[in-house]
Amino acid sequence: MSQAHNTDKVLIFDTTLRDGEQSPGATMTFQEKLEVADLLDEMGVDIIEAGFPIASEGDFAAVSEIARRVKRATVAGLARAGFKDIDRAGEAVRHAHNGRIHTFVATSPIHLKYQLQKSEAEVLELVTASVTRARNLIADVEWSAMDATRTPIEFLTRCVDAAIRAGATTINLPDTVGYTTPDEYCALFQAIRENVAGSDKAVFSAHCHDDLGMAAANSLAALRGGARQIECTINGIGERAGNAALEEVVMAIRTRGDVLPYITGVDPTFLTRAAKLVSAVTSFPVQYNKAIIGRNAFAHESGIHQDGMLKNASTYEIMTPASVGVSKTSLVMGKHSGSHAFKEKLKELGYELGENALVDAFKRFKDLADRKKVVYDEDIAALVDNEIVSANDRIKLVALIVVAGTMGPQSATLTLDIDGVHQTRQSTGNGPVDAIFNAIGALVPHEANLDLYQVHAVTEGTDAQAEVSVGLSRAGKSVIARGADPDTLVASARAYLAALNKLMVRDERGAKLDQMAAG
Ligand code: KIV
Ligand code: ZN
C-alpha cells in the first residue's frame, strides 16, 4: 500500500470555485473568487480547484491569479480529455507553487453511448493520451472517471490502470449523478485498489453529488475503502443537488474520531466564516437547519432542551459552537456603539474588512442603528455581505424615492451609478416594486425575465432588515441575487441590481463559450 493509503491524513480538495460555481445561478466575479480562494487557503484546504480554464477568459484569469497568490494549497485547473483543454489548464496553473491538472473523461456505458459516442477502446486511448499530455506539463495530475459509479468494474479497472500507467498521481472515482450508497461506494474503492496493480502509486479520491442526500456519507465511506482525498464544497453547493459539504465532512471526521480514525488539515473555526462568504458571493441562502453552519445548528428552542443546555451543553450539543467559529457571547450593538466595538463584532462574526470597506460598513451600521431598536448579528452580517458583494458591481444604487399607498399611481425616482456615471429616471408601476423595477429597466435596458421575487425578514420585529432575493433569466442563463436593507423597497432595488450585475458577468462568460463552440 502507498504512503497515502497508510496514513490517516485525508486531503481536502475544495471545488467550490469549480463544481460549486456550476450551480445554476452561483456565478462569482473575479474578485469574489479570489476572496474565497484566500479564505480556503487560510483555513487549511489541501487542494483548491479554482475553475475550468478553457471555459472562459474569466475562468482562465481567475485560475491563473489564484495559482499565483495562493501560498499553501495546491491549485488545480479542470480539463476535459482534449489537448486544448489540458494545455489551457496547464498554462493557468503554471505559476502555482503547487499546481495540478485535473483531467476527466466519462466511462459509463450511458455516457459512452449518448454523450461521447465512443467505444471503450477509444475511451481507453483517450485516458492514456490525456494523462500523458498532462504529465508532460506538470508532475501533479489527477484523472477522474466521470460517472464511475455507473461504470462496470471491469472497464473501470482498465481505465484506472491506464491512467496510473500514464502517470496520474490522483485517481478520482466520482459519483457524478449522486446514485451510490455508502457500502457500495466503499466496495468500489476496495475493488479497484485490489484489481489495479499500480494502485499504490496514486492517491484515491471521492467526489460525491447529493442527489439522494448521501454525498457526505458516501465520501466518508470511501475512506474505509482506501480513499484519502475528499472533493467537496463549502455549503455543499454544486451541480444539481450539490456536492458533499466540506463542513460536514470535516466535522464528522473531527467529532467521530472513534469510528472515523482520520485527520484533515482544515481549521474548523473558519467554517462559519467560509459558509457566510460563499453564501454572500453566490447569493445562495444557507438553509436554517443546515448541518454545522445553519443558523439553527446551535439554537435550542424547546423547554426541555433549554433546560438541559443550561445544566450542561453536552446534553444537546455534540460540538461546541466555538469549534466551528460561531460566537456564543453577543455584544449588544446599537446606535451608541463606536467603531471599535463594531470592528470587534465583525471579527467575532468572522469578517476582516480593509480600512475603506470598514468605514463604509460602519456608516451603514450607524444608519441602520438609527432606524432599528436592536441590531442583531444577522443584521450586521447582511449589511457587510451587501458591502462585499457590491464593491465590484458596474451598476450601483445611489438614491431611491418611492411614492406608494392607496392614492396611486405608485412611482419610483431612481438614481444609479452606471459605470461611474450618475443617471436618474422616474417610472410608475403596478405597485412600488413594479415602479422600481420599471425605473431600473429604463436606466439599464435589458431583456431578462423576472423568475423570482422573494422577501424575508433577517430578524424578527417590524423594524427587521428585509432580505430580498431576485432571480433573473435570459437566453437560458439564470442568476439569483440578494439585497438587504431595513426598507423592503431599497432591498428590492439592491437585489434586482445585484442580479443584473451577475447577469453581465455571465454574459461575458457566455460570449466566450459561444465563440469556442463556433470554432
Ligand atoms: O461530478 C463529476 O463527475 C465531476 C468531474 C468533472 C470530476 O465534477
Ligand atoms: Zn461533480
PDB file of N, CA and C in Angstrom, residues 246-321:
ATOM      1  N   LEU A 246     -18.166  20.464   2.579  1.00  0.00           N
ATOM      2  CA  LEU A 246     -16.858  20.416   3.246  1.00  0.00           C
ATOM      3  C   LEU A 246     -17.027  20.428   4.757  1.00  0.00           C
ATOM      4  N   GLU A 247     -17.907  21.308   5.240  1.00  0.00           N
ATOM      5  CA  GLU A 247     -18.056  21.445   6.694  1.00  0.00           C
ATOM      6  C   GLU A 247     -18.581  20.168   7.337  1.00  0.00           C
ATOM      7  N   GLU A 248     -19.417  19.412   6.598  1.00  0.00           N
ATOM      8  CA  GLU A 248     -19.954  18.165   7.156  1.00  0.00           C
ATOM      9  C   GLU A 248     -18.862  17.097   7.207  1.00  0.00           C
ATOM     10  N   VAL A 249     -18.088  17.005   6.133  1.00  0.00           N
ATOM     11  CA  VAL A 249     -17.019  16.013   6.074  1.00  0.00           C
ATOM     12  C   VAL A 249     -15.994  16.284   7.184  1.00  0.00           C
ATOM     13  N   VAL A 250     -15.564  17.545   7.271  1.00  0.00           N
ATOM     14  CA  VAL A 250     -14.519  17.899   8.241  1.00  0.00           C
ATOM     15  C   VAL A 250     -15.005  17.667   9.678  1.00  0.00           C
ATOM     16  N   MET A 251     -16.233  18.080   9.961  1.00  0.00           N
ATOM     17  CA  MET A 251     -16.704  17.955  11.352  1.00  0.00           C
ATOM     18  C   MET A 251     -17.088  16.519  11.703  1.00  0.00           C
ATOM     19  N   ALA A 252     -17.509  15.730  10.726  1.00  0.00           N
ATOM     20  CA  ALA A 252     -17.794  14.315  11.015  1.00  0.00           C
ATOM     21  C   ALA A 252     -16.494  13.624  11.425  1.00  0.00           C
ATOM     22  N   ILE A 253     -15.425  13.914  10.669  1.00  0.00           N
ATOM     23  CA  ILE A 253     -14.131  13.290  10.990  1.00  0.00           C
ATOM     24  C   ILE A 253     -13.639  13.753  12.362  1.00  0.00           C
ATOM     25  N   ARG A 254     -13.826  15.011  12.640  1.00  0.00           N
ATOM     26  CA  ARG A 254     -13.353  15.565  13.911  1.00  0.00           C
ATOM     27  C   ARG A 254     -14.160  15.080  15.105  1.00  0.00           C
ATOM     28  N   THR A 255     -15.468  14.989  14.904  1.00  0.00           N
ATOM     29  CA  THR A 255     -16.350  14.669  16.033  1.00  0.00           C
ATOM     30  C   THR A 255     -16.418  13.161  16.283  1.00  0.00           C
ATOM     31  N   ARG A 256     -16.298  12.348  15.210  1.00  0.00           N
ATOM     32  CA  ARG A 256     -16.441  10.900  15.365  1.00  0.00           C
ATOM     33  C   ARG A 256     -15.129  10.163  15.075  1.00  0.00           C
ATOM     34  N   GLY A 257     -14.072  10.653  15.699  1.00  0.00           N
ATOM     35  CA  GLY A 257     -12.766  10.010  15.525  1.00  0.00           C
ATOM     36  C   GLY A 257     -12.782   8.550  15.958  1.00  0.00           C
ATOM     37  N   ASP A 258     -13.755   8.187  16.818  1.00  0.00           N
ATOM     38  CA  ASP A 258     -13.819   6.785  17.271  1.00  0.00           C
ATOM     39  C   ASP A 258     -14.143   5.829  16.128  1.00  0.00           C
ATOM     40  N   VAL A 259     -14.984   6.274  15.179  1.00  0.00           N
ATOM     41  CA  VAL A 259     -15.319   5.403  14.043  1.00  0.00           C
ATOM     42  C   VAL A 259     -14.743   5.910  12.726  1.00  0.00           C
ATOM     43  N   LEU A 260     -14.236   7.133  12.734  1.00  0.00           N
ATOM     44  CA  LEU A 260     -13.598   7.693  11.530  1.00  0.00           C
ATOM     45  C   LEU A 260     -12.188   8.129  11.930  1.00  0.00           C
ATOM     46  N   PRO A 261     -11.254   7.170  11.997  1.00  0.00           N
ATOM     47  CA  PRO A 261      -9.932   7.477  12.559  1.00  0.00           C
ATOM     48  C   PRO A 261      -9.003   8.206  11.582  1.00  0.00           C
ATOM     49  N   TYR A 262      -9.402   9.427  11.212  1.00  0.00           N
ATOM     50  CA  TYR A 262      -8.628  10.188  10.229  1.00  0.00           C
ATOM     51  C   TYR A 262      -8.439  11.613  10.730  1.00  0.00           C
ATOM     52  N   ILE A 263      -7.571  12.345  10.049  1.00  0.00           N
ATOM     53  CA  ILE A 263      -7.433  13.768  10.345  1.00  0.00           C
ATOM     54  C   ILE A 263      -7.457  14.561   9.036  1.00  0.00           C
ATOM     55  N   THR A 264      -7.840  15.833   9.155  1.00  0.00           N
ATOM     56  CA  THR A 264      -7.727  16.727   7.997  1.00  0.00           C
ATOM     57  C   THR A 264      -6.912  17.931   8.450  1.00  0.00           C
ATOM     58  N   GLY A 265      -6.462  18.713   7.492  1.00  0.00           N
ATOM     59  CA  GLY A 265      -5.681  19.902   7.846  1.00  0.00           C
ATOM     60  C   GLY A 265      -6.537  21.146   7.987  1.00  0.00           C
ATOM     61  N   VAL A 266      -7.861  20.997   7.914  1.00  0.00           N
ATOM     62  CA  VAL A 266      -8.734  22.175   7.932  1.00  0.00           C
ATOM     63  C   VAL A 266      -8.967  22.652   9.359  1.00  0.00           C
ATOM     64  N   ASP A 267      -8.798  23.947   9.562  1.00  0.00           N
ATOM     65  CA  ASP A 267      -9.099  24.545  10.864  1.00  0.00           C
ATOM     66  C   ASP A 267     -10.607  24.827  10.900  1.00  0.00           C
ATOM     67  N   PRO A 268     -11.355  24.070  11.716  1.00  0.00           N
ATOM     68  CA  PRO A 268     -12.821  24.177  11.648  1.00  0.00           C
ATOM     69  C   PRO A 268     -13.367  25.509  12.150  1.00  0.00           C
ATOM     70  N   THR A 269     -12.547  26.281  12.859  1.00  0.00           N
ATOM     71  CA  THR A 269     -13.076  27.560  13.335  1.00  0.00           C
ATOM     72  C   THR A 269     -13.318  28.543  12.183  1.00  0.00           C
ATOM     73  N   PHE A 270     -12.861  28.188  10.984  1.00  0.00           N
ATOM     74  CA  PHE A 270     -13.118  29.031   9.809  1.00  0.00           C
ATOM     75  C   PHE A 270     -14.431  28.668   9.107  1.00  0.00           C
ATOM     76  N   LEU A 271     -15.057  27.569   9.540  1.00  0.00           N
ATOM     77  CA  LEU A 271     -16.172  27.040   8.735  1.00  0.00           C
ATOM     78  C   LEU A 271     -17.340  28.019   8.614  1.00  0.00           C
ATOM     79  N   THR A 272     -17.697  28.657   9.714  1.00  0.00           N
ATOM     80  CA  THR A 272     -18.852  29.560   9.667  1.00  0.00           C
ATOM     81  C   THR A 272     -18.554  30.762   8.768  1.00  0.00           C
ATOM     82  N   ARG A 273     -17.350  31.279   8.908  1.00  0.00           N
ATOM     83  CA  ARG A 273     -16.975  32.429   8.086  1.00  0.00           C
ATOM     84  C   ARG A 273     -16.987  32.055   6.603  1.00  0.00           C
ATOM     85  N   ALA A 274     -16.462  30.874   6.293  1.00  0.00           N
ATOM     86  CA  ALA A 274     -16.441  30.432   4.889  1.00  0.00           C
ATOM     87  C   ALA A 274     -17.868  30.260   4.373  1.00  0.00           C
ATOM     88  N   ALA A 275     -18.731  29.691   5.216  1.00  0.00           N
ATOM     89  CA  ALA A 275     -20.135  29.480   4.800  1.00  0.00           C
ATOM     90  C   ALA A 275     -20.794  30.815   4.491  1.00  0.00           C
ATOM     91  N   LYS A 276     -20.524  31.800   5.333  1.00  0.00           N
ATOM     92  CA  LYS A 276     -21.150  33.118   5.126  1.00  0.00           C
ATOM     93  C   LYS A 276     -20.615  33.778   3.863  1.00  0.00           C
ATOM     94  N   LEU A 277     -19.321  33.668   3.673  1.00  0.00           N
ATOM     95  CA  LEU A 277     -18.735  34.306   2.484  1.00  0.00           C
ATOM     96  C   LEU A 277     -19.300  33.673   1.206  1.00  0.00           C
ATOM     97  N   VAL A 278     -19.335  32.343   1.168  1.00  0.00           N
ATOM     98  CA  VAL A 278     -19.814  31.677  -0.053  1.00  0.00           C
ATOM     99  C   VAL A 278     -21.298  31.967  -0.270  1.00  0.00           C
ATOM    100  N   SER A 279     -22.053  32.009   0.805  1.00  0.00           N
ATOM    101  CA  SER A 279     -23.473  32.342   0.675  1.00  0.00           C
ATOM    102  C   SER A 279     -23.622  33.769   0.133  1.00  0.00           C
ATOM    103  N   ALA A 280     -22.785  34.681   0.612  1.00  0.00           N
ATOM    104  CA  ALA A 280     -22.889  36.080   0.168  1.00  0.00           C
ATOM    105  C   ALA A 280     -22.508  36.225  -1.297  1.00  0.00           C
ATOM    106  N   VAL A 281     -21.423  35.585  -1.700  1.00  0.00           N
ATOM    107  CA  VAL A 281     -20.973  35.816  -3.077  1.00  0.00           C
ATOM    108  C   VAL A 281     -21.807  35.058  -4.106  1.00  0.00           C
ATOM    109  N   THR A 282     -22.442  33.962  -3.684  1.00  0.00           N
ATOM    110  CA  THR A 282     -23.285  33.233  -4.639  1.00  0.00           C
ATOM    111  C   THR A 282     -24.741  33.652  -4.517  1.00  0.00           C
ATOM    112  N   SER A 283     -25.075  34.341  -3.420  1.00  0.00           N
ATOM    113  CA  SER A 283     -26.466  34.682  -3.099  1.00  0.00           C
ATOM    114  C   SER A 283     -27.319  33.438  -2.888  1.00  0.00           C
ATOM    115  N   PHE A 284     -26.688  32.338  -2.513  1.00  0.00           N
ATOM    116  CA  PHE A 284     -27.463  31.152  -2.154  1.00  0.00           C
ATOM    117  C   PHE A 284     -27.667  31.175  -0.638  1.00  0.00           C
ATOM    118  N   PRO A 285     -28.898  31.335  -0.186  1.00  0.00           N
ATOM    119  CA  PRO A 285     -29.094  31.335   1.264  1.00  0.00           C
ATOM    120  C   PRO A 285     -28.755  29.966   1.854  1.00  0.00           C
ATOM    121  N   VAL A 286     -28.254  29.956   3.090  1.00  0.00           N
ATOM    122  CA  VAL A 286     -27.981  28.680   3.761  1.00  0.00           C
ATOM    123  C   VAL A 286     -29.255  28.298   4.514  1.00  0.00           C
ATOM    124  N   GLN A 287     -29.719  27.074   4.296  1.00  0.00           N
ATOM    125  CA  GLN A 287     -30.966  26.680   4.974  1.00  0.00           C
ATOM    126  C   GLN A 287     -30.753  26.745   6.495  1.00  0.00           C
ATOM    127  N   TYR A 288     -31.800  27.163   7.215  1.00  0.00           N
ATOM    128  CA  TYR A 288     -31.653  27.388   8.655  1.00  0.00           C
ATOM    129  C   TYR A 288     -31.176  26.141   9.395  1.00  0.00           C
ATOM    130  N   ASN A 289     -31.662  24.980   8.966  1.00  0.00           N
ATOM    131  CA  ASN A 289     -31.299  23.754   9.696  1.00  0.00           C
ATOM    132  C   ASN A 289     -30.123  23.025   9.054  1.00  0.00           C
ATOM    133  N   LYS A 290     -29.336  23.707   8.234  1.00  0.00           N
ATOM    134  CA  LYS A 290     -28.173  23.064   7.593  1.00  0.00           C
ATOM    135  C   LYS A 290     -27.181  22.618   8.667  1.00  0.00           C
ATOM    136  N   ALA A 291     -26.696  21.356   8.524  1.00  0.00           N
ATOM    137  CA  ALA A 291     -25.721  20.823   9.478  1.00  0.00           C
ATOM    138  C   ALA A 291     -24.522  21.746   9.593  1.00  0.00           C
ATOM    139  N   ILE A 292     -24.010  21.892  10.766  1.00  0.00           N
ATOM    140  CA  ILE A 292     -22.788  22.630  11.120  1.00  0.00           C
ATOM    141  C   ILE A 292     -22.918  24.157  11.004  1.00  0.00           C
ATOM    142  N   ILE A 293     -23.375  24.667   9.856  1.00  0.00           N
ATOM    143  CA  ILE A 293     -23.301  26.115   9.666  1.00  0.00           C
ATOM    144  C   ILE A 293     -24.666  26.799   9.519  1.00  0.00           C
ATOM    145  N   GLY A 294     -25.747  26.024   9.620  1.00  0.00           N
ATOM    146  CA  GLY A 294     -27.082  26.644   9.550  1.00  0.00           C
ATOM    147  C   GLY A 294     -27.325  27.489  10.790  1.00  0.00           C
ATOM    148  N   ARG A 295     -28.191  28.502  10.636  1.00  0.00           N
ATOM    149  CA  ARG A 295     -28.417  29.416  11.753  1.00  0.00           C
ATOM    150  C   ARG A 295     -29.008  28.702  12.980  1.00  0.00           C
ATOM    151  N   ASN A 296     -29.734  27.586  12.763  1.00  0.00           N
ATOM    152  CA  ASN A 296     -30.301  26.846  13.897  1.00  0.00           C
ATOM    153  C   ASN A 296     -29.422  25.699  14.383  1.00  0.00           C
ATOM    154  N   ALA A 297     -28.239  25.539  13.777  1.00  0.00           N
ATOM    155  CA  ALA A 297     -27.415  24.367  14.111  1.00  0.00           C
ATOM    156  C   ALA A 297     -27.040  24.337  15.592  1.00  0.00           C
ATOM    157  N   PHE A 298     -26.997  25.512  16.224  1.00  0.00           N
ATOM    158  CA  PHE A 298     -26.683  25.561  17.661  1.00  0.00           C
ATOM    159  C   PHE A 298     -27.763  26.321  18.425  1.00  0.00           C
ATOM    160  N   ALA A 299     -28.986  26.313  17.903  1.00  0.00           N
ATOM    161  CA  ALA A 299     -30.081  27.022  18.581  1.00  0.00           C
ATOM    162  C   ALA A 299     -30.982  26.007  19.264  1.00  0.00           C
ATOM    163  N   HIS A 300     -31.454  26.386  20.442  1.00  0.00           N
ATOM    164  CA  HIS A 300     -32.298  25.453  21.201  1.00  0.00           C
ATOM    165  C   HIS A 300     -33.578  26.171  21.566  1.00  0.00           C
ATOM    166  N   GLU A 301     -34.695  25.552  21.194  1.00  0.00           N
ATOM    167  CA  GLU A 301     -35.970  26.237  21.349  1.00  0.00           C
ATOM    168  C   GLU A 301     -36.839  25.599  22.436  1.00  0.00           C
ATOM    169  N   SER A 302     -36.903  24.267  22.446  1.00  0.00           N
ATOM    170  CA  SER A 302     -37.865  23.640  23.361  1.00  0.00           C
ATOM    171  C   SER A 302     -37.390  23.764  24.800  1.00  0.00           C
ATOM    172  N   GLY A 303     -38.385  23.796  25.718  1.00  0.00           N
ATOM    173  CA  GLY A 303     -38.086  23.952  27.144  1.00  0.00           C
ATOM    174  C   GLY A 303     -37.162  22.863  27.647  1.00  0.00           C
ATOM    175  N   ILE A 304     -37.411  21.642  27.242  1.00  0.00           N
ATOM    176  CA  ILE A 304     -36.592  20.519  27.737  1.00  0.00           C
ATOM    177  C   ILE A 304     -35.140  20.702  27.276  1.00  0.00           C
ATOM    178  N   HIS A 305     -34.969  21.073  26.029  1.00  0.00           N
ATOM    179  CA  HIS A 305     -33.609  21.257  25.510  1.00  0.00           C
ATOM    180  C   HIS A 305     -32.922  22.436  26.205  1.00  0.00           C
ATOM    181  N   GLN A 306     -33.666  23.514  26.372  1.00  0.00           N
ATOM    182  CA  GLN A 306     -33.055  24.683  27.031  1.00  0.00           C
ATOM    183  C   GLN A 306     -32.643  24.330  28.463  1.00  0.00           C
ATOM    184  N   ASP A 307     -33.502  23.581  29.132  1.00  0.00           N
ATOM    185  CA  ASP A 307     -33.193  23.174  30.499  1.00  0.00           C
ATOM    186  C   ASP A 307     -31.892  22.355  30.505  1.00  0.00           C
ATOM    187  N   GLY A 308     -31.812  21.373  29.603  1.00  0.00           N
ATOM    188  CA  GLY A 308     -30.608  20.535  29.514  1.00  0.00           C
ATOM    189  C   GLY A 308     -29.382  21.377  29.226  1.00  0.00           C
ATOM    190  N   MET A 309     -29.509  22.315  28.300  1.00  0.00           N
ATOM    191  CA  MET A 309     -28.378  23.151  27.903  1.00  0.00           C
ATOM    192  C   MET A 309     -27.878  23.994  29.073  1.00  0.00           C
ATOM    193  N   LEU A 310     -28.822  24.497  29.849  1.00  0.00           N
ATOM    194  CA  LEU A 310     -28.413  25.329  30.980  1.00  0.00           C
ATOM    195  C   LEU A 310     -27.661  24.506  32.022  1.00  0.00           C
ATOM    196  N   LYS A 311     -28.036  23.212  32.122  1.00  0.00           N
ATOM    197  CA  LYS A 311     -27.335  22.368  33.098  1.00  0.00           C
ATOM    198  C   LYS A 311     -25.970  21.932  32.559  1.00  0.00           C
ATOM    199  N   ASN A 312     -25.931  21.510  31.307  1.00  0.00           N
ATOM    200  CA  ASN A 312     -24.658  21.115  30.691  1.00  0.00           C
ATOM    201  C   ASN A 312     -24.843  21.056  29.176  1.00  0.00           C
ATOM    202  N   ALA A 313     -24.021  21.797  28.455  1.00  0.00           N
ATOM    203  CA  ALA A 313     -24.197  21.907  26.991  1.00  0.00           C
ATOM    204  C   ALA A 313     -24.077  20.559  26.292  1.00  0.00           C
ATOM    205  N   SER A 314     -23.358  19.609  26.906  1.00  0.00           N
ATOM    206  CA  SER A 314     -23.175  18.323  26.218  1.00  0.00           C
ATOM    207  C   SER A 314     -24.480  17.519  26.147  1.00  0.00           C
ATOM    208  N   THR A 315     -25.519  17.969  26.863  1.00  0.00           N
ATOM    209  CA  THR A 315     -26.788  17.230  26.791  1.00  0.00           C
ATOM    210  C   THR A 315     -27.379  17.272  25.386  1.00  0.00           C
ATOM    211  N   TYR A 316     -27.215  18.405  24.704  1.00  0.00           N
ATOM    212  CA  TYR A 316     -27.821  18.516  23.365  1.00  0.00           C
ATOM    213  C   TYR A 316     -26.866  19.045  22.299  1.00  0.00           C
ATOM    214  N   GLU A 317     -25.583  19.157  22.637  1.00  0.00           N
ATOM    215  CA  GLU A 317     -24.639  19.608  21.610  1.00  0.00           C
ATOM    216  C   GLU A 317     -23.476  18.632  21.514  1.00  0.00           C
ATOM    217  N   ILE A 318     -23.222  18.131  20.305  1.00  0.00           N
ATOM    218  CA  ILE A 318     -22.108  17.193  20.120  1.00  0.00           C
ATOM    219  C   ILE A 318     -20.833  17.916  19.698  1.00  0.00           C
ATOM    220  N   MET A 319     -20.968  19.193  19.333  1.00  0.00           N
ATOM    221  CA  MET A 319     -19.797  20.037  19.014  1.00  0.00           C
ATOM    222  C   MET A 319     -20.045  21.371  19.702  1.00  0.00           C
ATOM    223  N   THR A 320     -18.990  22.069  20.032  1.00  0.00           N
ATOM    224  CA  THR A 320     -19.233  23.405  20.591  1.00  0.00           C
ATOM    225  C   THR A 320     -19.371  24.392  19.433  1.00  0.00           C
ATOM    226  N   PRO A 321     -20.224  25.410  19.598  1.00  0.00           N
ATOM    227  CA  PRO A 321     -20.324  26.421  18.530  1.00  0.00           C
ATOM    228  C   PRO A 321     -18.957  27.032  18.228  1.00  0.00           C
TER     229      PRO A 321
END
